[in-house]
């Protein structure tokens, strides 16, 4: 099978033409979460009657400002070439995130508590090679997939959230975003402390993800 991307840089025009449900910004990721109820509804085409109805309901309903963040990191040219040579760069980014050494403590924690609460099936313990729609890894489920972006949904009782990975070859950047159904305008002291800790942790994980991508790029030569 021929790769979707040849081993050369994707043009900015080609990147712009690709569907990016969550985009590379906080606002678009937050809107995607509202439209799909954090990936629990089947995606619909923007021109469909169903999507127009959802947009009207969101614009006329309560202005829920869910917590959302988006982190970005510049990557070297060798890593950009490696990613554009992948059939789906978003798969490579997600694998690097979940496989990096900095994610190991969280993975071990999720595996240990799963022995008690059974939050995900045994087959979800193996890191996928390809992240197809509805593929599960630990408590994440792939809810949206394009060559340049992956959005994985998760749920813990009444708390719903998504984890996003993206790649913009026109500016040599990779992205990692999160959105959770917590009201951003109504945080207490404890919630603010937890969010501050999450932000620092997410930035630290992004650094680990990029290091893993750089190592993969060097091994590919």
Short mmCIF file of C-alpha atoms in Angstrom, two decimals:
data_model
loop_
_atom_site.label_atom_id
_atom_site.label_comp_id
_atom_site.label_asym_id
_atom_site.label_seq_id
_atom_site.Cartn_x
_atom_site.Cartn_y
_atom_site.Cartn_z
CA UNK A 1 0.00 0.00 0.00
CA UNK A 2 1.35 3.41 -0.91
CA UNK A 3 1.77 5.81 1.97
CA UNK A 4 -0.69 8.67 2.05
CA UNK A 5 2.21 11.09 2.47
CA UNK A 6 5.48 10.78 0.54
CA UNK A 7 8.67 11.38 2.49
CA UNK A 8 8.63 15.12 2.00
CA UNK A 9 7.03 18.09 3.70
CA UNK A 10 3.26 18.45 3.39
CA UNK A 11 2.39 21.83 1.91
CA UNK A 12 0.43 24.31 3.99
CA UNK A 13 -2.33 24.17 1.35
CA UNK A 14 -2.61 20.38 1.73
CA UNK A 15 -2.64 20.68 5.50
CA UNK A 16 -5.38 23.32 5.37
CA UNK A 17 -7.46 21.07 3.13
CA UNK A 18 -7.50 18.23 5.67
CA UNK A 19 -10.42 17.98 8.09
CA UNK A 20 -9.37 18.95 11.61
CA UNK A 21 -12.40 18.57 13.90
CA UNK A 22 -10.55 19.84 16.98
CA UNK A 23 -8.23 22.17 15.13
CA UNK A 24 -5.03 23.50 16.62
CA UNK A 25 -6.70 25.84 19.10
CA UNK A 26 -8.57 25.66 22.39
CA UNK A 27 -11.74 27.23 21.05
CA UNK A 28 -12.23 24.75 18.21
CA UNK A 29 -11.51 21.77 20.47
CA UNK A 30 -14.04 23.06 23.00
CA UNK A 31 -16.66 23.51 20.26
CA UNK A 32 -16.03 19.96 18.99
CA UNK A 33 -16.64 18.64 22.52
CA UNK A 34 -19.92 20.53 22.74
CA UNK A 35 -21.10 19.37 19.31
CA UNK A 36 -20.29 15.71 19.95
CA UNK A 37 -20.87 15.62 23.73
CA UNK A 38 -17.21 14.74 24.23
CA UNK A 39 -17.16 12.19 21.45
CA UNK A 40 -20.22 10.24 22.61
CA UNK A 41 -22.29 11.25 19.57
CA UNK A 42 -21.52 10.04 16.07
CA UNK A 43 -19.76 12.73 14.03
CA UNK A 44 -21.85 14.38 11.34
CA UNK A 45 -20.97 16.38 8.28
CA UNK A 46 -20.92 20.16 8.83
CA UNK A 47 -23.50 20.68 6.10
CA UNK A 48 -25.98 18.16 7.50
CA UNK A 49 -29.26 19.09 9.13
CA UNK A 50 -28.23 17.32 12.32
CA UNK A 51 -25.03 19.34 12.68
CA UNK A 52 -26.85 22.62 12.01
CA UNK A 53 -29.39 21.71 14.68
CA UNK A 54 -26.62 20.96 17.18
CA UNK A 55 -24.93 24.27 16.45
CA UNK A 56 -28.21 26.14 17.00
CA UNK A 57 -28.79 24.36 20.30
CA UNK A 58 -25.28 25.24 21.50
CA UNK A 59 -25.54 28.89 20.49
CA UNK A 60 -28.98 29.31 22.12
CA UNK A 61 -28.30 27.19 25.19
CA UNK A 62 -26.28 27.85 28.35
CA UNK A 63 -22.79 29.19 27.66
CA UNK A 64 -20.88 26.29 29.19
CA UNK A 65 -17.19 27.14 29.21
CA UNK A 66 -15.65 23.75 29.71
CA UNK A 67 -12.04 23.59 30.85
CA UNK A 68 -9.78 23.37 27.81
CA UNK A 69 -6.07 23.67 27.14
CA UNK A 70 -3.73 23.32 24.17
CA UNK A 71 0.04 22.95 24.27
CA UNK A 72 2.40 23.14 21.31
CA UNK A 73 6.03 22.32 20.68
CA UNK A 74 8.36 23.05 17.80
CA UNK A 75 10.00 19.97 16.30
CA UNK A 76 13.28 19.70 14.37
CA UNK A 77 13.32 19.19 10.62
CA UNK A 78 14.33 15.53 10.97
CA UNK A 79 11.23 14.83 13.05
CA UNK A 80 9.01 16.71 10.61
CA UNK A 81 10.37 14.59 7.74
CA UNK A 82 9.75 11.45 9.82
CA UNK A 83 6.14 12.44 10.53
CA UNK A 84 5.31 13.45 6.97
CA UNK A 85 6.63 10.08 5.86
CA UNK A 86 4.00 8.29 7.96
CA UNK A 87 0.69 7.19 6.50
CA UNK A 88 -1.00 8.79 9.51
CA UNK A 89 1.27 11.18 11.45
CA UNK A 90 -1.38 11.42 14.18
CA UNK A 91 -0.87 7.72 14.98
CA UNK A 92 2.88 8.25 15.42
CA UNK A 93 2.29 11.22 17.75
CA UNK A 94 -0.20 9.32 19.92
CA UNK A 95 2.13 6.31 20.15
CA UNK A 96 5.01 8.59 21.16
CA UNK A 97 2.87 10.19 23.87
CA UNK A 98 1.67 6.92 25.40
CA UNK A 99 5.04 5.20 24.99
CA UNK A 100 7.29 7.97 26.36
CA UNK A 101 9.04 7.36 29.68
CA UNK A 102 7.26 10.28 31.32
CA UNK A 103 3.84 8.65 30.78
CA UNK A 104 4.95 5.38 32.41
CA UNK A 105 3.86 6.26 35.99
CA UNK A 106 0.36 7.20 34.80
CA UNK A 107 0.10 4.01 32.73
CA UNK A 108 1.12 1.85 35.68
CA UNK A 109 -1.33 3.68 37.95
CA UNK A 110 -4.22 3.17 35.51
CA UNK A 111 -3.34 -0.51 35.12
CA UNK A 112 -3.22 -1.02 38.89
CA UNK A 113 -6.57 0.61 39.65
CA UNK A 114 -8.14 -1.27 36.73
CA UNK A 115 -7.52 -4.49 38.64
CA UNK A 116 -10.00 -3.22 41.23
CA UNK A 117 -12.53 -1.16 39.24
CA UNK A 118 -12.31 -2.73 35.73
CA UNK A 119 -12.50 0.58 33.89
CA UNK A 120 -11.31 -0.93 30.60
CA UNK A 121 -11.05 -4.46 29.08
CA UNK A 122 -7.85 -6.49 28.98
CA UNK A 123 -7.39 -5.95 25.26
CA UNK A 124 -7.16 -2.20 25.91
CA UNK A 125 -3.90 -2.70 27.80
CA UNK A 126 -1.89 -3.07 24.59
CA UNK A 127 -0.71 0.10 22.83
CA UNK A 128 -2.23 0.09 19.31
CA UNK A 129 -0.11 0.45 16.21
CA UNK A 130 -3.00 2.11 14.38
CA UNK A 131 -5.59 4.24 16.18
CA UNK A 132 -8.76 3.51 14.21
CA UNK A 133 -12.12 4.97 15.27
CA UNK A 134 -13.33 3.25 18.48
CA UNK A 135 -9.90 1.75 19.16
CA UNK A 136 -9.35 1.63 22.92
CA UNK A 137 -6.18 2.09 24.90
CA UNK A 138 -6.46 2.08 28.69
CA UNK A 139 -9.49 4.31 29.37
CA UNK A 140 -9.19 6.29 26.09
CA UNK A 141 -11.32 5.60 23.00
CA UNK A 142 -10.58 7.09 19.58
CA UNK A 143 -13.50 9.40 18.78
CA UNK A 144 -12.09 11.34 15.81
CA UNK A 145 -9.24 10.56 13.43
CA UNK A 146 -7.57 12.37 10.55
CA UNK A 147 -3.99 12.08 9.25
CA UNK A 148 -2.99 15.19 11.20
CA UNK A 149 -5.17 14.91 14.31
CA UNK A 150 -6.41 12.33 16.79
CA UNK A 151 -9.03 12.94 19.47
CA UNK A 152 -9.47 10.31 22.18
CA UNK A 153 -12.43 10.44 24.57
CA UNK A 154 -12.55 9.17 28.13
CA UNK A 155 -15.09 9.05 30.94
CA UNK A 156 -14.90 8.59 34.69
CA UNK A 157 -18.40 8.40 36.13
CA UNK A 158 -19.94 11.85 35.48
CA UNK A 159 -16.67 13.42 34.31
CA UNK A 160 -16.06 13.36 30.55
CA UNK A 161 -13.02 14.55 28.69
CA UNK A 162 -10.93 14.28 25.56
CA UNK A 163 -7.21 14.16 24.79
CA UNK A 164 -6.09 15.61 21.45
CA UNK A 165 -2.92 15.14 19.41
CA UNK A 166 -2.10 17.19 16.32
CA UNK A 167 0.62 17.96 13.79
CA UNK A 168 0.89 21.09 11.63
CA UNK A 169 3.64 20.51 9.06
CA UNK A 170 3.39 24.08 7.77
CA UNK A 171 4.89 25.42 11.01
CA UNK A 172 6.82 22.34 12.25
CA UNK A 173 4.71 21.98 15.40
CA UNK A 174 2.98 19.19 17.29
CA UNK A 175 0.04 19.79 19.62
CA UNK A 176 -1.53 18.22 22.68
CA UNK A 177 -4.87 19.42 24.04
CA UNK A 178 -7.38 18.48 26.71
CA UNK A 179 -11.01 19.37 27.34
CA UNK A 180 -13.05 18.32 30.40
CA UNK A 181 -16.70 18.95 31.26
CA UNK A 182 -15.82 21.18 34.21
CA UNK A 183 -17.18 24.72 34.24
CA UNK A 184 -14.13 26.95 33.72
CA UNK A 185 -15.94 29.95 35.23
CA UNK A 186 -16.88 28.23 38.49
CA UNK A 187 -13.71 26.81 39.98
CA UNK A 188 -13.07 26.56 43.68
CA UNK A 189 -9.67 26.71 45.31
CA UNK A 190 -9.14 22.95 45.19
CA UNK A 191 -10.16 22.77 41.53
CA UNK A 192 -7.80 25.62 40.66
CA UNK A 193 -4.92 23.84 42.40
CA UNK A 194 -5.71 20.61 40.54
CA UNK A 195 -5.85 22.45 37.21
CA UNK A 196 -2.52 24.17 37.89
CA UNK A 197 -0.94 20.81 38.64
CA UNK A 198 -2.52 19.34 35.49
CA UNK A 199 -1.12 22.15 33.31
CA UNK A 200 2.42 21.59 34.58
CA UNK A 201 2.05 17.82 34.17
CA UNK A 202 0.68 18.18 30.62
CA UNK A 203 3.57 20.42 29.59
CA UNK A 204 6.01 17.89 31.05
CA UNK A 205 4.33 15.08 29.08
CA UNK A 206 4.51 17.08 25.85
CA UNK A 207 8.26 17.43 26.32
CA UNK A 208 8.49 13.66 26.80
CA UNK A 209 6.35 13.06 23.72
CA UNK A 210 8.60 15.24 21.57
CA UNK A 211 11.74 13.50 22.89
CA UNK A 212 10.22 10.14 21.96
CA UNK A 213 9.30 11.43 18.48
CA UNK A 214 12.85 12.73 17.99
CA UNK A 215 14.26 9.33 18.97
CA UNK A 216 11.90 7.58 16.55
CA UNK A 217 12.95 9.98 13.79
CA UNK A 218 16.65 9.26 14.35
CA UNK A 219 16.04 5.48 14.43
CA UNK A 220 14.23 5.70 11.07
CA UNK A 221 17.35 6.90 9.24
#
